[in-house]
Tab-separated table of C-alpha atoms and ligand atoms in Angstrom:
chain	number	residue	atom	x	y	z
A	94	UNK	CA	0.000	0.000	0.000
A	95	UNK	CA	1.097	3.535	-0.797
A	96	UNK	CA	-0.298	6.402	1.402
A	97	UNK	CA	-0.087	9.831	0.274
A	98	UNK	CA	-1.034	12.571	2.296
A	99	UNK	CA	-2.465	16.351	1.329
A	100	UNK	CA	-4.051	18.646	2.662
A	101	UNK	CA	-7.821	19.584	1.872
A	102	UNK	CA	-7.894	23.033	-0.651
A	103	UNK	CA	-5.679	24.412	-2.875
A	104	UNK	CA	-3.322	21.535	-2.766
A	105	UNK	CA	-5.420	18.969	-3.000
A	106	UNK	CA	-7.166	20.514	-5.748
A	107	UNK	CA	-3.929	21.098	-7.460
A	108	UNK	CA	-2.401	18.126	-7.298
A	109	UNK	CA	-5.559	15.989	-8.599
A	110	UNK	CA	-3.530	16.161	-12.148
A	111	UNK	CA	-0.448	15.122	-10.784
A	112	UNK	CA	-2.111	12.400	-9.805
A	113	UNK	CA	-4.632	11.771	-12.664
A	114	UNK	CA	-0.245	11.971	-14.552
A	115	UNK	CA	0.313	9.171	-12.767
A	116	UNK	CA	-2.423	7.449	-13.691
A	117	UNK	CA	-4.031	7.719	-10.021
A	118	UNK	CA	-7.891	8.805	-9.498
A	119	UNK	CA	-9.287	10.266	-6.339
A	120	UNK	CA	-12.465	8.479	-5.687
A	121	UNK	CA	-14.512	10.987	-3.242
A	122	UNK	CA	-14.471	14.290	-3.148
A	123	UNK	CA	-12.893	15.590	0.489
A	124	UNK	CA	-15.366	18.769	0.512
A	125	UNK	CA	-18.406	15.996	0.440
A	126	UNK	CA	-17.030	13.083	1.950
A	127	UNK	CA	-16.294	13.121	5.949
A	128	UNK	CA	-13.708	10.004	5.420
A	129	UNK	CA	-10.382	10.902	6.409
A	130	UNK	CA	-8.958	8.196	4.296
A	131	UNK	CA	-9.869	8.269	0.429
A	132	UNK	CA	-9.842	5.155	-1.983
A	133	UNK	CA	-8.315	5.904	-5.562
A	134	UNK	CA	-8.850	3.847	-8.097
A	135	UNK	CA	-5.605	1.962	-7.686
A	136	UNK	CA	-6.592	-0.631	-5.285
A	137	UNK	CA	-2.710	-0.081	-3.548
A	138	UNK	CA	-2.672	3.836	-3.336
A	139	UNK	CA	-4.016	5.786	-0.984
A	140	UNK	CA	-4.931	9.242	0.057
A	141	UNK	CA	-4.706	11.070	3.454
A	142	UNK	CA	-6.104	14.107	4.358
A	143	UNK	CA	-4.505	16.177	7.186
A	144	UNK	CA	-3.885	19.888	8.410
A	145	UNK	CA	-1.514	21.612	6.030
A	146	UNK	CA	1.274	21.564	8.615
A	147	UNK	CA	0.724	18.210	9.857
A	148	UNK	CA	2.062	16.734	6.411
A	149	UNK	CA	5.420	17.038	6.702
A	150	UNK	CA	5.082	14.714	10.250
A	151	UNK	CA	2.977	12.128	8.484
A	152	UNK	CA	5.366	11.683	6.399
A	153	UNK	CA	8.141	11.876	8.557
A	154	UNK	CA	6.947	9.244	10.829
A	155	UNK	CA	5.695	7.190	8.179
A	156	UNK	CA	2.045	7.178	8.753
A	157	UNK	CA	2.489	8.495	5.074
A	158	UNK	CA	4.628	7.684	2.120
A	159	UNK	CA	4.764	10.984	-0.037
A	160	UNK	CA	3.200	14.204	0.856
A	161	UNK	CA	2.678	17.179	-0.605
A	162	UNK	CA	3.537	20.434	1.616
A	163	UNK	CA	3.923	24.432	0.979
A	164	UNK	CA	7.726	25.154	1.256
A	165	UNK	CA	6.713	27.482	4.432
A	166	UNK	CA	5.310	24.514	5.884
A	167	UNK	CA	8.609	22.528	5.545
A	168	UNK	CA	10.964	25.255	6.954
A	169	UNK	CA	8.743	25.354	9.494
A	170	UNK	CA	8.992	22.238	10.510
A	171	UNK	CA	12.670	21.335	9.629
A	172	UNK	CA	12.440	18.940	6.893
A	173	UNK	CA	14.071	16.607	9.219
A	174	UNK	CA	14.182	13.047	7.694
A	175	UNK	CA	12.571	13.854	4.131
A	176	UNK	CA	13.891	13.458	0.842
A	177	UNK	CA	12.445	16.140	-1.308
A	178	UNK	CA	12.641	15.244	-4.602
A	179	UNK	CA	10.214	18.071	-6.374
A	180	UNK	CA	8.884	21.184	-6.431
A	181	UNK	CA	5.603	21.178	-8.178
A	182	UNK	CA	5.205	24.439	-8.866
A	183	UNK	CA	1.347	24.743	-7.323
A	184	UNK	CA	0.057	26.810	-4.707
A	185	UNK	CA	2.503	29.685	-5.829
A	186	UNK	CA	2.392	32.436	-3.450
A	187	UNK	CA	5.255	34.558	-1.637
A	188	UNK	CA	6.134	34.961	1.888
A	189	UNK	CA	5.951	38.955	2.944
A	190	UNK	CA	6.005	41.188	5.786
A	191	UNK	CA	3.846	43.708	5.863
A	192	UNK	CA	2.438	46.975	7.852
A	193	UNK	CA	-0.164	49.329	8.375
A	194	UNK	CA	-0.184	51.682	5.734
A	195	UNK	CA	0.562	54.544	8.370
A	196	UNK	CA	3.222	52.686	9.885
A	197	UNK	CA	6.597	53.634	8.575
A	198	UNK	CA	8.714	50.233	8.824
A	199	UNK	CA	11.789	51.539	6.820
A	200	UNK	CA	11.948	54.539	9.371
A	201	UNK	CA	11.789	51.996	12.156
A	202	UNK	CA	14.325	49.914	10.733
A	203	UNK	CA	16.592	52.857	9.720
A	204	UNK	CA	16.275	53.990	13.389
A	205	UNK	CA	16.779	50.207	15.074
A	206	UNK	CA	13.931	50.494	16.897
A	207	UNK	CA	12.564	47.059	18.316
A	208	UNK	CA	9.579	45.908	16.104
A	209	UNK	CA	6.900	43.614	16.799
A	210	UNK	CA	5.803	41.403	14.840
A	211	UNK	CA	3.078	38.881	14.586
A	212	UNK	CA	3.037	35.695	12.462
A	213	UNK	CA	2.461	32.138	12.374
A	214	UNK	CA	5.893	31.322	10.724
A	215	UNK	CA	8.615	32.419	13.367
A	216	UNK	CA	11.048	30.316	12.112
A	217	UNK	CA	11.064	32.097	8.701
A	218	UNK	CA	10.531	35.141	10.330
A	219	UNK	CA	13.190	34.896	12.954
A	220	UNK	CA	16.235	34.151	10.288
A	221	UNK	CA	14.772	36.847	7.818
A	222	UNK	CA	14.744	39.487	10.799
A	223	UNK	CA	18.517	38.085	11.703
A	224	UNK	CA	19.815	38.340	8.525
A	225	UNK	CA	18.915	41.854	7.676
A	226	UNK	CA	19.609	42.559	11.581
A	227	UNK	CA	16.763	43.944	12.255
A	228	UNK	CA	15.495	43.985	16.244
A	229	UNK	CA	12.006	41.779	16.409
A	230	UNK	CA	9.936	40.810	19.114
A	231	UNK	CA	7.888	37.958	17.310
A	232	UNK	CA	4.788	37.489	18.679
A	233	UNK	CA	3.246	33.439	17.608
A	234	UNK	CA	0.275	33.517	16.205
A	235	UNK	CA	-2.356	30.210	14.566
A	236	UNK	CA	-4.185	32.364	12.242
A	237	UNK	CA	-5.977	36.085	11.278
A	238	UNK	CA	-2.496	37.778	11.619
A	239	UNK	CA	-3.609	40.398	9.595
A	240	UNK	CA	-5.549	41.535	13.000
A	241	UNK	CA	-2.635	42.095	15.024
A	242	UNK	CA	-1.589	44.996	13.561
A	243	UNK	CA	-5.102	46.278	13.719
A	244	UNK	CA	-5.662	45.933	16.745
A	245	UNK	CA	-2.157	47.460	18.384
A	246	UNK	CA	-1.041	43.974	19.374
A	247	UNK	CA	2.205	43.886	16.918
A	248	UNK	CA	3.830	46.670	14.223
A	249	UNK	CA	4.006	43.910	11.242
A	250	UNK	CA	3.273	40.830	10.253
A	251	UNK	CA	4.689	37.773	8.314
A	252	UNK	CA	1.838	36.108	6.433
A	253	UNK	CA	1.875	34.893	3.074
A	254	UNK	CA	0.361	36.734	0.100
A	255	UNK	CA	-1.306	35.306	-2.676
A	256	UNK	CA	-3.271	38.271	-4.831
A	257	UNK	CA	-2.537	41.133	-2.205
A	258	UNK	CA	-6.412	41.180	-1.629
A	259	UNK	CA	-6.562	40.008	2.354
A	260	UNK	CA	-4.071	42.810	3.018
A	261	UNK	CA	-5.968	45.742	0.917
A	262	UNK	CA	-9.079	44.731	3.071
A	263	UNK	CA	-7.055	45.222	6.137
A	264	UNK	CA	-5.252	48.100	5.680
A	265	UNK	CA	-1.913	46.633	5.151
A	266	UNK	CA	1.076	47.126	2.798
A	267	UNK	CA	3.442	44.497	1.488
A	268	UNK	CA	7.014	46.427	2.836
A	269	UNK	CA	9.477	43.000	2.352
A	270	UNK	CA	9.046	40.348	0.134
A	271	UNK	CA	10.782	37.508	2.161
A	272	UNK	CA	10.683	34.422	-0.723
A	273	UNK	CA	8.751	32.644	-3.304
A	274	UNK	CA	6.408	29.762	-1.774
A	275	UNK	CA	5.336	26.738	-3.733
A	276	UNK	CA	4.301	23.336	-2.910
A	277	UNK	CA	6.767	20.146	-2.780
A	278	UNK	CA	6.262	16.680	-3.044
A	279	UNK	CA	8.067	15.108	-0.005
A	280	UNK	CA	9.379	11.648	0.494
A	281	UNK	CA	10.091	9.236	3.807
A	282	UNK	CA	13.346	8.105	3.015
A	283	UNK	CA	12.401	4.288	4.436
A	284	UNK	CA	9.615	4.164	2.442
A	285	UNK	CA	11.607	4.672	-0.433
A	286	UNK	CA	14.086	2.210	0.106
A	287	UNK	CA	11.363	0.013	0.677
A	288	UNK	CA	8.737	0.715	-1.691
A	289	UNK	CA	11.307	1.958	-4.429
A	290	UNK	CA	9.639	0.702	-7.381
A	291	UNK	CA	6.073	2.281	-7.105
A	292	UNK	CA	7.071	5.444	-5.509
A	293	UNK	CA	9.818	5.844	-8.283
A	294	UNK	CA	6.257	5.592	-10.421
A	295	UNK	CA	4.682	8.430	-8.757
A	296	UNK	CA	7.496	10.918	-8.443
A	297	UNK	CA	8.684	10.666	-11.974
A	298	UNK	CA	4.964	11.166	-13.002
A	299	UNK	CA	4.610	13.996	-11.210
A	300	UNK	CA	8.136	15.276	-12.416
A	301	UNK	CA	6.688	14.869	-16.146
A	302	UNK	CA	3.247	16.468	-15.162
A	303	UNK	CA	5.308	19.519	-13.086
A	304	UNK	CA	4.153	22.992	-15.016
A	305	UNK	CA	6.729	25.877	-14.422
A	306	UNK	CA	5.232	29.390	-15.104
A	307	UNK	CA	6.694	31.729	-17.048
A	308	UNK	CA	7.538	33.670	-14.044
A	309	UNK	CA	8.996	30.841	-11.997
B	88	AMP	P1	-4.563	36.845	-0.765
B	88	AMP	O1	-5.667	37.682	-0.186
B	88	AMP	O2	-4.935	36.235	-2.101
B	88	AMP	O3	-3.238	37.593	-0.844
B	88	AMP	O4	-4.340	35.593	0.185
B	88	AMP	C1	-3.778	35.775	1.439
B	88	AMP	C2	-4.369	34.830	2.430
B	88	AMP	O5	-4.441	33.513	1.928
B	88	AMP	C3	-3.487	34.794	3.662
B	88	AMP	O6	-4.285	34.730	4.804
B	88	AMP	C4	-2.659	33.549	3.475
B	88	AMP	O7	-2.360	32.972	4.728
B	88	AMP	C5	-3.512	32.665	2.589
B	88	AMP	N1	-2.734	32.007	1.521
B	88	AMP	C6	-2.417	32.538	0.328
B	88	AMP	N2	-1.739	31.672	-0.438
B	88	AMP	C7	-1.625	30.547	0.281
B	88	AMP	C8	-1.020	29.272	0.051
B	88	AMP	N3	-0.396	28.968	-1.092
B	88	AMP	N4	-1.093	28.361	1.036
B	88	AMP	C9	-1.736	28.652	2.192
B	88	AMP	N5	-2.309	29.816	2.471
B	88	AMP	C10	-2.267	30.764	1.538
């Protein structure tokens, strides 16, 4: 058996062709279906459905073969134990800070001053902030970040930004753009070893399916 885990949304959505590449169909629909564990059409593969930052432990522990995970996701977690043979180019967005439009970062950076800043991604955040030697006080967040700001709690944020549209609403300005975010397909390195043959299947028919965008 070969268990794959995603995450319900964008990346399950986008890698149904992957999958459909390597010849694999999903047989429910996850917004429908309450199962947790989905039946393809291959009576040995599998699909799991998890929390978006739980994928990268599935798969680590090896309650999952192959997963596929947003590279914020994986720094996040380390990456510890995971071969990561692809990036599939889906669920393209960037990783950004941003402020209140009447906040002036650059001033507060020019000057040192101490920022604070709110996000769910600390890790990211923290070596960002340490490279360009700028003084943070991250603040952790699990989600809405954009209301920290908003609400005095925190000067910035780290979020990621897809069309700009959740940070228009809010009153917030992209002022860094930190680094590209896509999705990767990630391995457990027993499994391969193990398993070599079918999961050799999957990854190269995912490799041939990959589209890169012009921009990429
Ligand atoms: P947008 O308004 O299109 O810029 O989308 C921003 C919101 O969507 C933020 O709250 C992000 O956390 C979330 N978001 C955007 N792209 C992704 C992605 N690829 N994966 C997960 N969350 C995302």
């Amino acid at each position: 058996m070969i268990t794959l885990a995603l995450s319900k949304g964008r990346i399950f959505d986008e890698t149904l062709p992957l999958l459909k590449a390597a010849g694999i169909e999903v047989l429910e629909d996850p917004e429908t279906s309450r199962k947790l564990i989905l039946p393809t059409n291959q009576p040995d593969v599998r699909v799991v459905l998890v929390r978006a930052s739980d994928v990268p432990t599935y798969v680590e522990y090896g309650g999952a073969d192959l997963g596929v995970t947003g590279k914020d996701v994986l720094i996040e977690h380390g990456g510890a134990g995971l071969y990561q043979p692809l990036d599939l180019h889906i669920a393209q967005c960037h990783m950004a800070v941003a402020a209140p439009t009447d906040f002036d970062y650059q001033k507060a950076v020019r000057q040192g001053s101490r920022i604070r800043v709110a996000t769910k991604y600390t890790t990211i955040a923290r070596g960002f902030f340490a490279e360009k030697g700028v003084h943070v006080d991250l603040i952790k967040l699990y989600g809405s970040m954009e209301l920290a700001p908003l609400t005095g709690m925190a000067d910035a944020i780290v979020d990621l930004v897809s069309t700009g549209k959740t940070l228009k609403a809010n009153n917030l300005a992209e002022v860094e753009h930190i680094m590209d975010i896509s999705a990767r397909l990630v391995v457990n390195q027993a499994a391969l070893k193990l398993k070599t043959a079918p999961i050799r299947r999957i990854i190269d028919a995912f490799a041939g399916a990959v589209q890169v965008p012009e921009s990429a």
